[in-house]
Short mmCIF file of N, CA and C in Angstrom, two decimals:
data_model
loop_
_atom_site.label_atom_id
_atom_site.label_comp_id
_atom_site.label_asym_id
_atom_site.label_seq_id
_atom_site.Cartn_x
_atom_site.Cartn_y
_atom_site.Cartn_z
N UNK A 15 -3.87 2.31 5.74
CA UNK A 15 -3.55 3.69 5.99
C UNK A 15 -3.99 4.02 7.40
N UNK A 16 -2.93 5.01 8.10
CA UNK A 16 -3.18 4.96 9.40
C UNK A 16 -3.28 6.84 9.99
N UNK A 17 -4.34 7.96 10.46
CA UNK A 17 -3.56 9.25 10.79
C UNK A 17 -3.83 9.10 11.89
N UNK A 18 -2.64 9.74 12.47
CA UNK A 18 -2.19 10.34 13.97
C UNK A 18 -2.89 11.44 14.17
N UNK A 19 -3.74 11.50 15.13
CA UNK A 19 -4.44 13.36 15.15
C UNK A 19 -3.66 13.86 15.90
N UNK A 20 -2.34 13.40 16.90
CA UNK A 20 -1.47 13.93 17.79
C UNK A 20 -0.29 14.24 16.97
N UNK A 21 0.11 13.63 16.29
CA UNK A 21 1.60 13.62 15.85
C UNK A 21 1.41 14.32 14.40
N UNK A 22 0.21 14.13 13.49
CA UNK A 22 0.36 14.72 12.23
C UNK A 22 1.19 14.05 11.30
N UNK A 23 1.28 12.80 11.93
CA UNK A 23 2.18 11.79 10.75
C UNK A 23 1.26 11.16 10.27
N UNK A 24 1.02 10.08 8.90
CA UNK A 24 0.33 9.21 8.75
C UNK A 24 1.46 7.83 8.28
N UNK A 25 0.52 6.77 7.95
CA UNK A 25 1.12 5.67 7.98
C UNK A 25 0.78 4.57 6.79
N UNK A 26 0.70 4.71 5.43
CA UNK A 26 0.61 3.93 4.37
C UNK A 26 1.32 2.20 4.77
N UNK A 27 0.77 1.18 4.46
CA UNK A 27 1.25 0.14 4.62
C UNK A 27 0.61 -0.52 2.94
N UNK A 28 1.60 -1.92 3.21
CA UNK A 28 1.51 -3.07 2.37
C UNK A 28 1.94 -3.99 2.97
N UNK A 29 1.40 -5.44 2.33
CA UNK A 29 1.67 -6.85 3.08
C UNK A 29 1.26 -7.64 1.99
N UNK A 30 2.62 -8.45 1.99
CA UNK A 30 2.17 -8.98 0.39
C UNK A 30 2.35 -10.79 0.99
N UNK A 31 1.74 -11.51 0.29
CA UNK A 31 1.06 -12.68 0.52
C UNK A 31 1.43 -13.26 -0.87
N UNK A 32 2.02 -14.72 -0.78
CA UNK A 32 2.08 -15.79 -2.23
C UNK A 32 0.46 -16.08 -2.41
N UNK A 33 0.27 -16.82 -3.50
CA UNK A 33 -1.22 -17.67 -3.68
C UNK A 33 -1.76 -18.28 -2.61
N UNK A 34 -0.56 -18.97 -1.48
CA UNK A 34 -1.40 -19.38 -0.74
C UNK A 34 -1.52 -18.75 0.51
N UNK A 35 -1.70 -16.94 0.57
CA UNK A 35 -1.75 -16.70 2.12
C UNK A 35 -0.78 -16.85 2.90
N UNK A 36 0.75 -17.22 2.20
CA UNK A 36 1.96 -16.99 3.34
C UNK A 36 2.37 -15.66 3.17
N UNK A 37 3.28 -15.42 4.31
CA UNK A 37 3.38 -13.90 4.42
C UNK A 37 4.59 -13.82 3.68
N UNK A 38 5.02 -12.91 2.82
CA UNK A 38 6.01 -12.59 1.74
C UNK A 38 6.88 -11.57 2.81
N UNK A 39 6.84 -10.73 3.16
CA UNK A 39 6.84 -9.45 3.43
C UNK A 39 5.92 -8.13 3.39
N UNK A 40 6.28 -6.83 4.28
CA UNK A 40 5.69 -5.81 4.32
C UNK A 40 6.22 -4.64 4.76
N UNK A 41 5.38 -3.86 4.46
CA UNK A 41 6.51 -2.29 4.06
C UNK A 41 5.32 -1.05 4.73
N UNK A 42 6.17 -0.59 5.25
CA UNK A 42 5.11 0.87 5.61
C UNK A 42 5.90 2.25 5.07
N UNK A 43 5.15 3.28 4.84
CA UNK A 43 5.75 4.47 4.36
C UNK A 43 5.16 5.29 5.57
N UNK A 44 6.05 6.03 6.43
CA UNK A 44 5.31 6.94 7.35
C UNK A 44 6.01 8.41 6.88
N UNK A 45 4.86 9.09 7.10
CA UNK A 45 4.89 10.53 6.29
C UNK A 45 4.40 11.65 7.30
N UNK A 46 4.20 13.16 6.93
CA UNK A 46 3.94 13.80 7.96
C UNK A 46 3.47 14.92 6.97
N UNK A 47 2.03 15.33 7.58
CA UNK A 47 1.30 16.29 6.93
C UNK A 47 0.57 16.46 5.91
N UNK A 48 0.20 15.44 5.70
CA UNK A 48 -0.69 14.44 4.79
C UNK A 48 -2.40 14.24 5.40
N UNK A 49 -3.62 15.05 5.40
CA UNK A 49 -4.79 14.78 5.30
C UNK A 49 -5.85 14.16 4.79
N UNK A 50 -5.45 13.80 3.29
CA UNK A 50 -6.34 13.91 2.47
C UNK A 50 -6.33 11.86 2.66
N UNK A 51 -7.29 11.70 3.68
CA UNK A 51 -7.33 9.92 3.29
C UNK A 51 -7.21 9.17 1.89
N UNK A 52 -7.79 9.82 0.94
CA UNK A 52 -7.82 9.43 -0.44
C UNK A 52 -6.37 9.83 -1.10
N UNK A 53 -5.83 10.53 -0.70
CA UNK A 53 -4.17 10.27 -1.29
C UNK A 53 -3.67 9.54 -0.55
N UNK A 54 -3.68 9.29 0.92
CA UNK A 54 -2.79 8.24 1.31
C UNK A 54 -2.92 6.90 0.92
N UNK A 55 -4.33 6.90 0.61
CA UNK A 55 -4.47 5.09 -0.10
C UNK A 55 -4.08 5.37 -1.29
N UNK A 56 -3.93 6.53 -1.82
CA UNK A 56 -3.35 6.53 -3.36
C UNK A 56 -1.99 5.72 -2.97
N UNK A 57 -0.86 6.81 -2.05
CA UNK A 57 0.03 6.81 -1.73
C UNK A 57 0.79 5.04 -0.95
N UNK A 58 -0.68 4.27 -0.71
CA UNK A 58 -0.18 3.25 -0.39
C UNK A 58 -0.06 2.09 -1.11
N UNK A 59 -0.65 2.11 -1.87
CA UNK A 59 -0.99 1.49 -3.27
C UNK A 59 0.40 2.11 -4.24
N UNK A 60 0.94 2.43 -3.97
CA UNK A 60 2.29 2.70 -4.63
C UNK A 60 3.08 2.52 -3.92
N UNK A 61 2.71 2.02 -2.56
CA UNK A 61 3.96 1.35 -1.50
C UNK A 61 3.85 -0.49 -1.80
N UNK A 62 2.31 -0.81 -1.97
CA UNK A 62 2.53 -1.81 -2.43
C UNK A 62 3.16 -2.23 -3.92
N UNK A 63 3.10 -1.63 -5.21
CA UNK A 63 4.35 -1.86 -6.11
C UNK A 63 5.64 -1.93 -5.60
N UNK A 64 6.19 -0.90 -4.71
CA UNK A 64 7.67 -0.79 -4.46
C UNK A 64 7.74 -2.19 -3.59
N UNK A 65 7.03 -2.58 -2.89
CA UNK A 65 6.87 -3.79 -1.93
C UNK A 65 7.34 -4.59 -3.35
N UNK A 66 6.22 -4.46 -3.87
CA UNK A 66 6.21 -6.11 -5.13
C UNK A 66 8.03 -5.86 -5.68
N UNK A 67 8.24 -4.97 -6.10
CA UNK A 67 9.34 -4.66 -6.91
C UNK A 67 11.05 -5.24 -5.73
N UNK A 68 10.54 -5.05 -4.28
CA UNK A 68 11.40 -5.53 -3.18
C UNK A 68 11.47 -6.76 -3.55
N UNK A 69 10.50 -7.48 -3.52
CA UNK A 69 10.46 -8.79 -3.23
C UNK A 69 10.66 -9.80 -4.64
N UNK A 70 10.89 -9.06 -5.49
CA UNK A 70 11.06 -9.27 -6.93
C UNK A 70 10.15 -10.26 -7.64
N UNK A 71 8.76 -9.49 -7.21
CA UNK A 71 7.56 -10.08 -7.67
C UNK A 71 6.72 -10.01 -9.06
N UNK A 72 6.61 -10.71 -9.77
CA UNK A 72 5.92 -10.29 -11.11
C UNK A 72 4.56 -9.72 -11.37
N UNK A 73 4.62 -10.56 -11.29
CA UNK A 73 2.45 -10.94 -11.29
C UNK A 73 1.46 -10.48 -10.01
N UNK A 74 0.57 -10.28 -9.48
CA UNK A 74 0.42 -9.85 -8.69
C UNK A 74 -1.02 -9.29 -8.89
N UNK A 75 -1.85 -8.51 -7.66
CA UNK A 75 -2.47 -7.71 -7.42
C UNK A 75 -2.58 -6.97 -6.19
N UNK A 76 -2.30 -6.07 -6.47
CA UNK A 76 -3.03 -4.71 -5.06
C UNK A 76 -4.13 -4.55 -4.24
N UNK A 77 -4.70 -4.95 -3.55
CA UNK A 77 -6.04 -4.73 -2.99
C UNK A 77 -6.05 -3.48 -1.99
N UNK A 78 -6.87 -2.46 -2.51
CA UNK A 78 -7.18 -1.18 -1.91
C UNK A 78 -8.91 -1.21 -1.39
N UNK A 79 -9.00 -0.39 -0.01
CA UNK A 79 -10.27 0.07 0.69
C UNK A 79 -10.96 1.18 -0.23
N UNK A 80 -10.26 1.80 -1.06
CA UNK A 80 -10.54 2.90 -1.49
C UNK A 80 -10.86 2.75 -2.67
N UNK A 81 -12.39 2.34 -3.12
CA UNK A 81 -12.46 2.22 -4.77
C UNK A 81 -12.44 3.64 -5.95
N UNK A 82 -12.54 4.43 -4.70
CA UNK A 82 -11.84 5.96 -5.65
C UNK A 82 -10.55 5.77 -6.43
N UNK A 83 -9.45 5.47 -5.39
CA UNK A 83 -7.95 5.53 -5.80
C UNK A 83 -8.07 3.74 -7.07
N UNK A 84 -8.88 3.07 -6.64
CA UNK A 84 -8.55 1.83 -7.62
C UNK A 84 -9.21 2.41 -9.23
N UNK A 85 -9.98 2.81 -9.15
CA UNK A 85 -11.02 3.95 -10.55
C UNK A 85 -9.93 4.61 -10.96
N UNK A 86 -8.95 5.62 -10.35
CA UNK A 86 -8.27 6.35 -10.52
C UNK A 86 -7.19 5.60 -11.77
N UNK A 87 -6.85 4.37 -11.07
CA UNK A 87 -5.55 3.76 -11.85
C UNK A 87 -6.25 3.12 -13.23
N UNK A 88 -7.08 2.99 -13.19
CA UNK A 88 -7.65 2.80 -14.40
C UNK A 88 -8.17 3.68 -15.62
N UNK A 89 -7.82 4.93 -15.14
CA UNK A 89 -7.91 6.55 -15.95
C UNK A 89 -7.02 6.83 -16.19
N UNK A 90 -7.10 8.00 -16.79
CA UNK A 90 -6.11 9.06 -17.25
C UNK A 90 -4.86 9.63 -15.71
N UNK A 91 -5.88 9.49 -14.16
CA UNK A 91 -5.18 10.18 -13.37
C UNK A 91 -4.87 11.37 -12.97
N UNK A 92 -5.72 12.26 -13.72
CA UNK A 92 -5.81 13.74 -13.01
C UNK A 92 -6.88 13.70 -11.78
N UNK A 93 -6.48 14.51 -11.41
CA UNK A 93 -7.14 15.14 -9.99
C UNK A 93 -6.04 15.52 -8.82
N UNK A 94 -6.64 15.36 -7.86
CA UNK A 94 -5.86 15.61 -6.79
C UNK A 94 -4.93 14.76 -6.15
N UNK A 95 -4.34 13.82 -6.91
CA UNK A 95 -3.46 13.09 -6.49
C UNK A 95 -3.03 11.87 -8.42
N UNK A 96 -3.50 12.86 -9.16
CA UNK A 96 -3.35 12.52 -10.27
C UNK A 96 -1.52 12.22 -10.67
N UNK A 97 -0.72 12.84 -10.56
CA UNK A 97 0.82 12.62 -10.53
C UNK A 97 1.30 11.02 -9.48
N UNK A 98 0.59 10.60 -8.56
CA UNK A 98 0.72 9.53 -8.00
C UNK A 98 0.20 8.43 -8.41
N UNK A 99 -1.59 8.64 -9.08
CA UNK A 99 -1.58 7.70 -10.66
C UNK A 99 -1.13 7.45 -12.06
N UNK A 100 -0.21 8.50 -12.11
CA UNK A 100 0.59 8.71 -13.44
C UNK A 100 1.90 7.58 -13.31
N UNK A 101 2.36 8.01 -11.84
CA UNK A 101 3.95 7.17 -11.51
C UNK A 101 3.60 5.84 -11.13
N UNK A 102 2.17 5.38 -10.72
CA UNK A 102 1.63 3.86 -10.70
C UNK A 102 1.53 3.24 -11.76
N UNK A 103 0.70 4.16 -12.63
CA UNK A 103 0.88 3.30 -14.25
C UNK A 103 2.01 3.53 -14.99
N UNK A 104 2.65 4.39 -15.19
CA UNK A 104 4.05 3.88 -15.37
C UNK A 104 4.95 2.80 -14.89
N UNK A 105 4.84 2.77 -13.36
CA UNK A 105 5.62 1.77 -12.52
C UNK A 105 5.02 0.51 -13.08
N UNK A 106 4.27 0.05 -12.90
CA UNK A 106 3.24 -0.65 -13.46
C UNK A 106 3.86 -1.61 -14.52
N UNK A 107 4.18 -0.90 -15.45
CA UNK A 107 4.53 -1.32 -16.91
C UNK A 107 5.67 -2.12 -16.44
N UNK A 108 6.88 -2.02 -15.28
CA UNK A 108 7.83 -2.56 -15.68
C UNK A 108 7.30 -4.41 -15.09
N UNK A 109 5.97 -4.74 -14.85
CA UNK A 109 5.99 -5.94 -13.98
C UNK A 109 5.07 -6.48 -15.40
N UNK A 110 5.28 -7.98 -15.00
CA UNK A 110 4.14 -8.97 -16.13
C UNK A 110 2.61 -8.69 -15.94
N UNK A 111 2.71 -7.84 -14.36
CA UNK A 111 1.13 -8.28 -14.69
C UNK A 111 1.00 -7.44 -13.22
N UNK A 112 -0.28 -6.28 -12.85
CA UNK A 112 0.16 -5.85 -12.20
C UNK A 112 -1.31 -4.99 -11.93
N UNK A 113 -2.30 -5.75 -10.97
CA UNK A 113 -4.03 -5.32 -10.91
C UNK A 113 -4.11 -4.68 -9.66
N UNK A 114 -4.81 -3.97 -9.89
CA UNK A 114 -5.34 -3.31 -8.62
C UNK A 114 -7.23 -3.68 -8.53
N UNK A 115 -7.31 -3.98 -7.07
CA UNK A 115 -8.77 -4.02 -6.71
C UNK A 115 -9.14 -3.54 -5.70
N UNK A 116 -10.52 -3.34 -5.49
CA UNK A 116 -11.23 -2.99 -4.50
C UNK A 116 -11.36 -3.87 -3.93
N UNK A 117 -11.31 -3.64 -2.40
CA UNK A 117 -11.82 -4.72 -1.56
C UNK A 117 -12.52 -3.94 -0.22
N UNK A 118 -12.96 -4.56 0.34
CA UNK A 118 -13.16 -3.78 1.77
C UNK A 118 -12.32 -3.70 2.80
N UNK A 119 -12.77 -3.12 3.82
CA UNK A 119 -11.54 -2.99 5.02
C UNK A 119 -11.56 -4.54 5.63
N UNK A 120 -12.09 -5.59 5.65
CA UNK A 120 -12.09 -6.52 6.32
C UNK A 120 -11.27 -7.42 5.18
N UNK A 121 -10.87 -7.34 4.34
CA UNK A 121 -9.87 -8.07 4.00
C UNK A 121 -8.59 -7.13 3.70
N UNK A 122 -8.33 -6.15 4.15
CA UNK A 122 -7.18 -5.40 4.39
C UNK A 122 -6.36 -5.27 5.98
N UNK A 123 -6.87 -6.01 7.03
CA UNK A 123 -6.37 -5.87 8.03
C UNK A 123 -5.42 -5.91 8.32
N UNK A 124 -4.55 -6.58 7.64
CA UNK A 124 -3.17 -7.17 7.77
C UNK A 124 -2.60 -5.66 7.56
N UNK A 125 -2.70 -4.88 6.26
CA UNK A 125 -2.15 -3.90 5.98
C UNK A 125 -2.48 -2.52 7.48
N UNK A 126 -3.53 -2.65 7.44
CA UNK A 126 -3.84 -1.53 8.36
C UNK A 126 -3.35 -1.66 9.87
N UNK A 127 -3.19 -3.01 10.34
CA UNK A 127 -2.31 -3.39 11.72
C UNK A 127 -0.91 -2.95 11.08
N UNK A 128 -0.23 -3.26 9.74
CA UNK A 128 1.45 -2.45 10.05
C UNK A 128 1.24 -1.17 9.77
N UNK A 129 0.34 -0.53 9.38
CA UNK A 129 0.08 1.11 9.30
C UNK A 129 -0.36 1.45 10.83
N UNK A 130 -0.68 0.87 11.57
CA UNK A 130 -1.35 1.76 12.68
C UNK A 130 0.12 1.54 13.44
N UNK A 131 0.52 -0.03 13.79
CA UNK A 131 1.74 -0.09 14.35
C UNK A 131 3.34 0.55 14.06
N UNK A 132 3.06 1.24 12.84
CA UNK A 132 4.04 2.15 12.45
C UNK A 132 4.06 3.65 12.31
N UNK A 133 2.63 3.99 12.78
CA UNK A 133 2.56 5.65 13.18
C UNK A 133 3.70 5.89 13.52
N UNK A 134 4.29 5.77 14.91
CA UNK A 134 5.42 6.40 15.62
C UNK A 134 6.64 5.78 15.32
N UNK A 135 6.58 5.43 14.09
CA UNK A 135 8.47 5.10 13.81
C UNK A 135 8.60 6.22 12.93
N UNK A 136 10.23 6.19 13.28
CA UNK A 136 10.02 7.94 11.87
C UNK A 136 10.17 8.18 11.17
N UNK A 137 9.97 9.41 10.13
CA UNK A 137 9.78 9.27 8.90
C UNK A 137 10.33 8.81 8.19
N UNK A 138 9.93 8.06 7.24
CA UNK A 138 10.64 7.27 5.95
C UNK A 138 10.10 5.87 5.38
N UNK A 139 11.03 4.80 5.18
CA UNK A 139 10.16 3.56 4.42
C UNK A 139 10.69 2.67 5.68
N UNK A 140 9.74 1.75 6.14
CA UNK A 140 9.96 0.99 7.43
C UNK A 140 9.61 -0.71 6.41
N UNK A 141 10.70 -1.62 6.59
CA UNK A 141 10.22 -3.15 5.34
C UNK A 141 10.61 -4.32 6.37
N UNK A 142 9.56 -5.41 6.60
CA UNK A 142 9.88 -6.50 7.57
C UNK A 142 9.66 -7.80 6.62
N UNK A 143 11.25 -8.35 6.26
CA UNK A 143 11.45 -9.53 5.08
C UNK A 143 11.18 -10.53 5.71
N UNK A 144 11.97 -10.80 6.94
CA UNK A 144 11.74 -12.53 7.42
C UNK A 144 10.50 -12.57 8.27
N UNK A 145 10.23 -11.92 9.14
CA UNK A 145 9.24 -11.98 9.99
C UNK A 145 7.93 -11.12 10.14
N UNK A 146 7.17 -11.30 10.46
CA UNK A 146 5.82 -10.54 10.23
C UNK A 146 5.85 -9.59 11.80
N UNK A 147 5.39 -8.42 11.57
CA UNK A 147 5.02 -7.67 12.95
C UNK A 147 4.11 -8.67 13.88
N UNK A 148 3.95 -8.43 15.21
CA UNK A 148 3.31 -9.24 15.70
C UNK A 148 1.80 -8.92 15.60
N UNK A 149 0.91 -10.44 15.63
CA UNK A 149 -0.52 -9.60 15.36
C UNK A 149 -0.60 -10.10 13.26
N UNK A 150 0.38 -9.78 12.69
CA UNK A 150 -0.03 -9.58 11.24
C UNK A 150 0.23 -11.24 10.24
N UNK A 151 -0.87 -11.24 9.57
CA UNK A 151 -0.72 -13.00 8.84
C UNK A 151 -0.21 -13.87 10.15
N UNK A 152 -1.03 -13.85 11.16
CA UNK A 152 -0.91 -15.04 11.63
C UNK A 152 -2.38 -15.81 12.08
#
């Protein structure tokens, strides 16, 4: 997750990886008017399903910075971004297998280089199939 303090956009990413660390693809969602850091990692963590669901992936796991939003998917999902854990665990259901974890920011880099490098593209869903941004899984 990436905010612009100039532009007022932010920048949700995913980067999805096979078992062994090759780069699958990755997807950014850039949005505008969005503060709340803890919904955008909600919000990105539901960019990574739509990622998995691109790439017509089964099995899987999510790794989020934010062990708030990973707690979250494992509840009921109310609060302040409770409707975005409701449409995760639903989404959820349609894959074999489908975890979310905590991790720290040092094994999320990959994601946060296509979120920062996609601040200024504009709004909407930005997805790179054959090739990796430069800088990312290499």
């Amino acid at each position: 997750m990436w905010m612009s303090k100039n532009s007022g956009q932010v920048a949700s990413a995913a980067v999805a990886r096979d078992e062994h660390g090759h780069y699958l693809g990755a997807s950014a969602l850039v949005l505008e008017g969005y503060k709340d850091a803890e919904v955008v990692e909600a919000m990105a963590c539901h960019e990574g399903l739509a990622l998995a669901s691109d790439l017509d992936l089964h099995s899987f796991w999510v790794a989020s910075d934010c062990a708030n939003a990973v707690r979250s998917f494992m509840g009921q999902g109310f609060g302040r971004y409770g409707l975005i854990v409701r449409e995760i665990n639903d989404r959820r259901q349609s894959f074999t297998r489908a975890e979310f974890v905590f991790e720290g920011q040092r094994s999320n880099v990959d994601a946060h280089l296509v979120a920062r490098s996609s601040i200024n593209l504009s709004i909407g869903r930005h997805m790179w199939f054959l090739e990796p941004l430069d800088g990312v899984c290499n």
